[in-house]
Every structure is written in C-alpha cells, then in structure tokens.
Tab-separated table of C-alpha atoms in Angstrom:
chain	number	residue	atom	x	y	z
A	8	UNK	CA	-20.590	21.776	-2.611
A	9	UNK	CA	-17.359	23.336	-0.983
A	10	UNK	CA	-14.522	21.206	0.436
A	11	UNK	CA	-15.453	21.305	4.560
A	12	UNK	CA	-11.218	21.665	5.778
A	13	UNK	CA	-11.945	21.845	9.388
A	14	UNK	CA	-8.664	23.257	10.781
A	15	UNK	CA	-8.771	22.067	14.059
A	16	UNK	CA	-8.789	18.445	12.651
A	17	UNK	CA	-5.518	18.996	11.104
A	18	UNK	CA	-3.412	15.834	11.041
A	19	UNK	CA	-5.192	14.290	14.064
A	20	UNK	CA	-4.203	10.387	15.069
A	21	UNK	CA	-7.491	8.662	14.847
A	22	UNK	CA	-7.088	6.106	17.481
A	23	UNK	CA	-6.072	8.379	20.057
A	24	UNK	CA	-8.859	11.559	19.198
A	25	UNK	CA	-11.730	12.273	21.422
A	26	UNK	CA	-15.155	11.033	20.834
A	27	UNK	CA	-16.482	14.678	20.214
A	28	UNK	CA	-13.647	15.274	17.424
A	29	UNK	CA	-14.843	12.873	15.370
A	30	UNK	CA	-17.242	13.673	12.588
A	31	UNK	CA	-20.770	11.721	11.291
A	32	UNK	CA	-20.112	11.786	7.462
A	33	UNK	CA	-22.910	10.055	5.938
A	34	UNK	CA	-20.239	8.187	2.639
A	35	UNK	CA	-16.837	6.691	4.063
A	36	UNK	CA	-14.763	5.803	0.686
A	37	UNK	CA	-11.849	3.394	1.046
A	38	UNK	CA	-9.092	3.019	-1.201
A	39	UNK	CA	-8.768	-0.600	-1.220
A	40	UNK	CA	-4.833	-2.030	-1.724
A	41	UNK	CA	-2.888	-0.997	1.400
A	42	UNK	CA	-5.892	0.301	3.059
A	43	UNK	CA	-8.440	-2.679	3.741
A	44	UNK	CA	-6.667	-5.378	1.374
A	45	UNK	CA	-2.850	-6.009	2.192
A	46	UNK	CA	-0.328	-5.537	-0.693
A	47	UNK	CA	1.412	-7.705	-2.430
A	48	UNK	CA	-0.585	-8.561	-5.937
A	49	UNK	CA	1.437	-10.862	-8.070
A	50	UNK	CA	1.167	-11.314	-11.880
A	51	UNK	CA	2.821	-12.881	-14.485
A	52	UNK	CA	2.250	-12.765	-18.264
A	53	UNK	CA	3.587	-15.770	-20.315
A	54	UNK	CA	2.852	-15.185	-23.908
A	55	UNK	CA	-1.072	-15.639	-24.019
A	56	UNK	CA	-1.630	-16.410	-20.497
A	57	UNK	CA	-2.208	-14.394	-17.774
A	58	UNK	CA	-1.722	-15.583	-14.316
A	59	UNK	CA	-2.886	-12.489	-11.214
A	60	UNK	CA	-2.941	-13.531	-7.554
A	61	UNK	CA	-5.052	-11.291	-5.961
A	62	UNK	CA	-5.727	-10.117	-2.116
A	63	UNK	CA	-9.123	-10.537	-0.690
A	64	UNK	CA	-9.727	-8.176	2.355
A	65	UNK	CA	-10.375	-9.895	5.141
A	66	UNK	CA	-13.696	-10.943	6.858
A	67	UNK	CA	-13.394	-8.513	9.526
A	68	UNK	CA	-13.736	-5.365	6.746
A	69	UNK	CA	-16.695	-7.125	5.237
A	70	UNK	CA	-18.827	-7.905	8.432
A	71	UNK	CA	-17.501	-3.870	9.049
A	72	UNK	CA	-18.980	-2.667	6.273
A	73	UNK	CA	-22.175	-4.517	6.538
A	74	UNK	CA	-22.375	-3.391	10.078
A	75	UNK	CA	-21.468	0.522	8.897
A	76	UNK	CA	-24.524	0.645	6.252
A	77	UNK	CA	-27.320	1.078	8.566
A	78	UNK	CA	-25.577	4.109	9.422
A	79	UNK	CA	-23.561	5.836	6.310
A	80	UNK	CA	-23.338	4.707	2.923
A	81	UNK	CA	-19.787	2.726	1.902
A	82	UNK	CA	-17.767	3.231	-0.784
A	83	UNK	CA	-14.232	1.155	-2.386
A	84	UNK	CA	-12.007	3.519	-4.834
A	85	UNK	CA	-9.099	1.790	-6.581
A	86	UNK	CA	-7.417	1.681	-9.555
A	87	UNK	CA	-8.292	-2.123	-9.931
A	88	UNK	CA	-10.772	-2.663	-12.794
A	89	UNK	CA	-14.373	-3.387	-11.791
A	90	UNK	CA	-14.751	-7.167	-12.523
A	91	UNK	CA	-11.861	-7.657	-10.193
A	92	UNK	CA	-13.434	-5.386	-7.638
A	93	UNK	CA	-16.907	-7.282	-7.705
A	94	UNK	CA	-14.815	-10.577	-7.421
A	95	UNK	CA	-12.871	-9.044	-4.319
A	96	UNK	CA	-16.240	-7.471	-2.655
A	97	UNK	CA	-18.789	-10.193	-3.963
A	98	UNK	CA	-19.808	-10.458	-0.265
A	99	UNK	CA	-21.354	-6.275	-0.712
A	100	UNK	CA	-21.919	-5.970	-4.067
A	101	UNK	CA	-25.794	-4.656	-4.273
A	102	UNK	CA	-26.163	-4.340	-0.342
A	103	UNK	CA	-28.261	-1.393	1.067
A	104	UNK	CA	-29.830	-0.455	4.686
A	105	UNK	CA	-32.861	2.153	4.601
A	106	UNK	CA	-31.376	3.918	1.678
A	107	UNK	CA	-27.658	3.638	2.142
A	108	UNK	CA	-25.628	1.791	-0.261
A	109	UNK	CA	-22.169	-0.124	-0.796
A	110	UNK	CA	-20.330	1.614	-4.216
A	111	UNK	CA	-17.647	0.623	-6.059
A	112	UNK	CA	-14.999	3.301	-8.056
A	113	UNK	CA	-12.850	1.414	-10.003
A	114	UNK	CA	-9.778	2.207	-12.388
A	115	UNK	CA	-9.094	5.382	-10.312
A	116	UNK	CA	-11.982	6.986	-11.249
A	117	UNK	CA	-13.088	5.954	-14.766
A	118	UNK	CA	-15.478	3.271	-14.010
A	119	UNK	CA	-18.212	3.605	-11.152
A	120	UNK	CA	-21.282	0.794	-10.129
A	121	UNK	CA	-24.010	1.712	-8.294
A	122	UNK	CA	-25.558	-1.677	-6.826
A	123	UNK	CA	-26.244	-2.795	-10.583
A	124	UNK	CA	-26.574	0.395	-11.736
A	125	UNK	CA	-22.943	1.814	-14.159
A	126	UNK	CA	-22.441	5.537	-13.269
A	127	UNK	CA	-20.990	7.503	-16.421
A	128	UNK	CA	-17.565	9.030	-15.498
A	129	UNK	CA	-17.299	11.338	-17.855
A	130	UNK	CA	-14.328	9.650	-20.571
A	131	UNK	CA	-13.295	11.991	-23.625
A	132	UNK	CA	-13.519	8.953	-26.690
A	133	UNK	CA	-10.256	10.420	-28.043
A	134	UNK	CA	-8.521	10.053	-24.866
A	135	UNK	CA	-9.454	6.286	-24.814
A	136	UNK	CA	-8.349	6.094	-28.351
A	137	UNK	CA	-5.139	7.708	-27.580
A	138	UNK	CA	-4.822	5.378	-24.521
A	139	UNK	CA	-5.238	1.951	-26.812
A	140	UNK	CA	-2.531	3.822	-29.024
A	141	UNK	CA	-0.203	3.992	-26.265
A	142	UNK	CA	-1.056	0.209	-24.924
A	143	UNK	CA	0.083	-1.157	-28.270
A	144	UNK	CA	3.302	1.272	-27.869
A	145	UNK	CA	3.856	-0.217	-24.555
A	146	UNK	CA	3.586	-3.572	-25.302
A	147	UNK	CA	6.555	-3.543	-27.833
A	148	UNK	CA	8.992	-2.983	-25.171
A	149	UNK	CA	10.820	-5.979	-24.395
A	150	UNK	CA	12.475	-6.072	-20.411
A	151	UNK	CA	11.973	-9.006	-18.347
A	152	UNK	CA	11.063	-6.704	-15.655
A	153	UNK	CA	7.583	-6.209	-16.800
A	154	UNK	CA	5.667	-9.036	-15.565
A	155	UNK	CA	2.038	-7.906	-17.210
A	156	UNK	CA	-0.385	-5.816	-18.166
A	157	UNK	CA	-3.574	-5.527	-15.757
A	158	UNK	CA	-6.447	-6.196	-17.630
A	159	UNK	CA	-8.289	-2.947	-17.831
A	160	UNK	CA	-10.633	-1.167	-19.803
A	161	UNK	CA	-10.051	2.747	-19.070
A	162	UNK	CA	-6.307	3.148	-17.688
A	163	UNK	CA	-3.255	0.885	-18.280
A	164	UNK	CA	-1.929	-0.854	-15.207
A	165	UNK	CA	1.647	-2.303	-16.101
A	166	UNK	CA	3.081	-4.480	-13.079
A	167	UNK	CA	7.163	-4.412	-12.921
A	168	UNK	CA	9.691	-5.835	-10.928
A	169	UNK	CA	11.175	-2.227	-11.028
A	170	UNK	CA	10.974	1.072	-12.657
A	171	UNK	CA	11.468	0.510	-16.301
A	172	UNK	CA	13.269	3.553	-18.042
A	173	UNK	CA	11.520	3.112	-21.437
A	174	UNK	CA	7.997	3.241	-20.387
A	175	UNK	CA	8.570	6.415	-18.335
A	176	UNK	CA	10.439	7.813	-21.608
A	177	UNK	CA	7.513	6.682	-23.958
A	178	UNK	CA	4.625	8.073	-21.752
A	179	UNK	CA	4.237	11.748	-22.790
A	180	UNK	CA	2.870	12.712	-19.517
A	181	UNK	CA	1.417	16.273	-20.869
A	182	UNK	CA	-1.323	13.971	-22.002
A	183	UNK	CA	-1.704	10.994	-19.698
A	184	UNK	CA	-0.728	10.629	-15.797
A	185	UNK	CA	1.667	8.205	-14.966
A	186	UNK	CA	2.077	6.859	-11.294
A	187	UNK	CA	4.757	4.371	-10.267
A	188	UNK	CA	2.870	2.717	-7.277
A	189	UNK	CA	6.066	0.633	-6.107
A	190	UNK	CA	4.150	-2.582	-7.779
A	191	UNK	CA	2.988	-1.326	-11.088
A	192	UNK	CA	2.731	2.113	-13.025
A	193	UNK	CA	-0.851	3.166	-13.618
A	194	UNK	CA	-1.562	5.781	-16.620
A	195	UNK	CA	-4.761	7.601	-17.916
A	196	UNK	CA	-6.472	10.577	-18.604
A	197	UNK	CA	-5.603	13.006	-16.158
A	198	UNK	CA	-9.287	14.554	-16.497
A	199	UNK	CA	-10.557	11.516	-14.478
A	200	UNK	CA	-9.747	10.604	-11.353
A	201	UNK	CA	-10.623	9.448	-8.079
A	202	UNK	CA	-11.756	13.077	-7.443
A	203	UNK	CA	-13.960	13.356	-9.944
A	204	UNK	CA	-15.299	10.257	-9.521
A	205	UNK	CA	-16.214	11.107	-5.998
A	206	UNK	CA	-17.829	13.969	-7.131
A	207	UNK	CA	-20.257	12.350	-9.569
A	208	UNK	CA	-20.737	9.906	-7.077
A	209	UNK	CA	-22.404	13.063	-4.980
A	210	UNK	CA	-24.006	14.396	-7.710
A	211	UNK	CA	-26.103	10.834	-8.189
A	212	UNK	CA	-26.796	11.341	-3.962
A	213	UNK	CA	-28.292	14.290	-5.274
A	214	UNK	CA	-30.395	13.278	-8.413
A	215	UNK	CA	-31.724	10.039	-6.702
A	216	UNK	CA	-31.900	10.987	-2.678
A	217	UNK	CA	-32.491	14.733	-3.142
A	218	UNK	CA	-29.256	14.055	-0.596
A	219	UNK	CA	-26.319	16.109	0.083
A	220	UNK	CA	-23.466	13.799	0.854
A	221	UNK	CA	-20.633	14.226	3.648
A	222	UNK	CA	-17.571	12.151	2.840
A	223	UNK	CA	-14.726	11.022	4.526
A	224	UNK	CA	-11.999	9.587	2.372
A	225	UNK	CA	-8.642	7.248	3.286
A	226	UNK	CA	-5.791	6.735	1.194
A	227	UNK	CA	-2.093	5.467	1.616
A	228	UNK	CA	-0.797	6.700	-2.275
A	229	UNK	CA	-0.659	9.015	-4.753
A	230	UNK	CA	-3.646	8.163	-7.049
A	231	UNK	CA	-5.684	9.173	-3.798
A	232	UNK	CA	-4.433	13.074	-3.580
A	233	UNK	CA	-7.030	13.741	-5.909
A	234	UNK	CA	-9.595	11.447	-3.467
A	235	UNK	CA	-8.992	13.093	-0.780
A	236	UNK	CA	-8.828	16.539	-1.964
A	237	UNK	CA	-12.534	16.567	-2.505
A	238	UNK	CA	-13.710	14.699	0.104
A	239	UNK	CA	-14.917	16.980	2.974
A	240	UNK	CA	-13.181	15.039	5.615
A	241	UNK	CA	-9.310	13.590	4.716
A	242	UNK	CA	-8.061	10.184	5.916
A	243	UNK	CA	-4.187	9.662	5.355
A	244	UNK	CA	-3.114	5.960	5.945
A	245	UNK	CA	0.576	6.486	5.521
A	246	UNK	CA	1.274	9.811	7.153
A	247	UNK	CA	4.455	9.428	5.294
A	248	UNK	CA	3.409	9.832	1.885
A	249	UNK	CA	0.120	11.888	2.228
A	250	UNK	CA	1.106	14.335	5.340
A	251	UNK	CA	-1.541	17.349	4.689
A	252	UNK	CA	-4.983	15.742	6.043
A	253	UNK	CA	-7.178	16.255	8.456
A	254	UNK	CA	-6.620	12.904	10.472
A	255	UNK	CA	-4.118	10.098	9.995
A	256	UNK	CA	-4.331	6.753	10.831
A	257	UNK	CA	-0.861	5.106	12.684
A	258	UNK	CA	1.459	3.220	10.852
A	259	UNK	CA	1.789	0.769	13.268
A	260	UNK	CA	-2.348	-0.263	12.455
A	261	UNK	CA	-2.213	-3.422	10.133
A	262	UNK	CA	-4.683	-2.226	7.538
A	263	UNK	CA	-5.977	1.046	8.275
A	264	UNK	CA	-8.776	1.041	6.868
A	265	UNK	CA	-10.185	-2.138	9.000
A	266	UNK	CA	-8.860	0.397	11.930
A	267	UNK	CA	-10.837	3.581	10.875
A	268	UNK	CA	-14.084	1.512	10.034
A	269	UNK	CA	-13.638	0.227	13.521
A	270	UNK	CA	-13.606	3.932	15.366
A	271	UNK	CA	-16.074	5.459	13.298
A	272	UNK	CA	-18.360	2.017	14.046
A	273	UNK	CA	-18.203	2.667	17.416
A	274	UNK	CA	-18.805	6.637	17.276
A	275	UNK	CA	-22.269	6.068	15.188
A	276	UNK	CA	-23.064	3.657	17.819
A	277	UNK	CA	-22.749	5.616	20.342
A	278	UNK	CA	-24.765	8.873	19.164
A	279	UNK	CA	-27.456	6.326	18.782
C-alpha cells in the first residue's frame, strides 16, 4: 500500500487542529521512551551483575489505550527488547476489543508479538552472526563511561555516560546502523527497522483480517524516521529533531504521546 502524505496536514500542531483535520486511522503506533514513558533509564554493569532502572508509563497511557481499542488497534515500537516491553505493558499485553489488538515492536524492528503470537521480522542469520562478532569486539573496550550493555537479542544497546570515540571507530557502519540516542548507542542491521516492522505488521492485518490498515505513527528520535516514513499518517513529538511530518505534537506537552492518545480519544468519540 502507498504512503497516504496528505499535504494539507503538513506540520500541523495537534492540540490546536480542527476536529475535521484530524484523521480515523484504524493502528496508532507509539514509540515508547520520550513519547508515553519519560526518559531517564539508568544502568549499571558491575562485573557479572546487571542493575537497569526502568520507566513505567504512567496509568493514564494504559487506561488510554484500553479505552482506544474499541476503536483502532494499538501498537508500542521501541528499541527496548521484548521481555522488557511485556514487563513495562503487562497491564495490555494480549488485550483485544471486537477484533482490534494491542502489539508490541521491539528492538527497533527485529522482534514483533502479536497477543502471544511472535511475528517473523525478517533477520538475515549472517547479520546476527556478524552482530554477536561485533558484541564481543565491543565488550573489550575498557572506558568507565560505558555503564552496560542492554540485554538484547537482535541489536546491541550500549548505555554511556557520553559518546565514546572507540565504539563509533570500531562500528563499520557500511554494515550495521549506529544511533547515539543521547543515553545509549543502538546498532543493527540496517535491513530491519521500525519501518519494516510496521510493514509486516500490515501485512499480518492482511493475512488474518483480510484488513487494510491505516496508521498513524509518533516519534521524538532518530530510530523512528524509518517509523514514520511508512506510516500513512506522521506524528513528530519533538518538532526539533523530526521537522518533516504531517502533525507535531508541542514541546511544551509532558509526554506526547499520553497527549495525542488523548485528542484522537476524543475525535473517535465523537464520530460515534
């Protein structure tokens, strides 16, 4: 299905745009850190122990979502790896209404759950080889300002303190991506992404619905270009970093995510 780049959208403010501007897509996909969960993840790796302090979004999103399903299906994307995405969403892992579902697209892209259901996204073996490779490479350098590896199973998430020299001169980015996220660098094939993974996401609508799927995607950072350039309808949630979309949510809006589920709650109320 072709990208739908409605013009007359182009970089509109969501909380100030008219009822009739808005659009019904039937899957709104949320990037998660920055969007619905505030940043801020801390980590520390000492030796054989790994210490994360994760961000749980807030009950607001949750009770959002929920309320959202009877109406569109719900999707997370983020670079987080899946078992700490079910811990985060436990609340909407496996809900439905009448059909729609809640997804989750972890490790930006390369892993993708379908209630209980694991959606294949597509990984070349040699590129995972070649990633494991490049982990053990990685994990030689010694610099106090990497705090930890992320465990993950299909891209490397290193958290820092700061850009570290040595892993950007190490990471031969004609075969992996590498994306400094101000937090952590996360690197992987570039073949899979949060773009494809949207798009085999609407290729399952297809096999089991017989559906074709709308989306409307927001994202605050890099790893969601790719997102956002597939999804029919483009959220940016830092107007400063992703500028060419066809609405934008405020900076001034806590998490804005929480604020677009909000408008777009109230629109499919409405038309009912």
């Amino acid at each position: 299905m072709h990208k739908v780049y409605l013009r007359h959208y182009y970089n509109k403010n969501m909380k100030s745009i008219y009822e009739h501007e808005l659009p019904f897509p039937n899957l709104l996909v949320f990037d998660v850190d920055g969007v619905i969960v505030h940043r801020g993840t801390k980590i520390k790796e000492d030796g054989k122990t790994l210490t994360i302090d994760l961000k749980f979004p807030p009950r607001e999103y949750i009770t959002l979502a929920k309320n959202l399903l009877p109406y569109t299906n719900v999707a997370i994307s983020s670079g987080r790896s899946m078992l700490t995405l079910k811990t985060m969403f436990a609340d909407l892992v496996g809900e439905e209404y009448n059909g729609n579902v809640f997804i989750m697209q972890a490790e930006n892209g390369g892993r993708i759950s379908w209630g209980a259901d694991e959606i294949s996204a597509g990984h070349n073996p040699e590129k995972l080889r070649s990633l494991s490779k490049l982990r053990n490479e990685l994990r030689k350098i010694i610099d106090s300002r990497i705090l930890g590896f992320e465990p993950k199973e299909t891209i490397l998430t290193i958290h820092c303190a700061e850009r570290v020299s040595k892993i950007e001169e190490i990471v031969n980015q004609d075969v992996h991506y590498m994306i400094w996220n101000g937090e952590a660098y996360d690197i992987g094939d570039p073949n899979i992404t949060k773009g494809t993974g949207l798009l085999r996401i609407k290729e399952e609508f297809r096999k089991r619905q017989n559906k074709i799927v709308t989306a409307m995607a927001i994202g605050d950072r890099q790893n969601d270009i790719a997102l956002l350039e597939k999804a029919d309808y483009s959220v940016s949630a830092d107007p400063n970093v992703l500028k060419n979309c066809d609405f934008y949510v405020p900076l001034d809006s806590e998490l804005p995510g929480v604020t677009l589920a909000e408008k777009l709650l109230e629109n499919y109320q409405r038309r009912v």
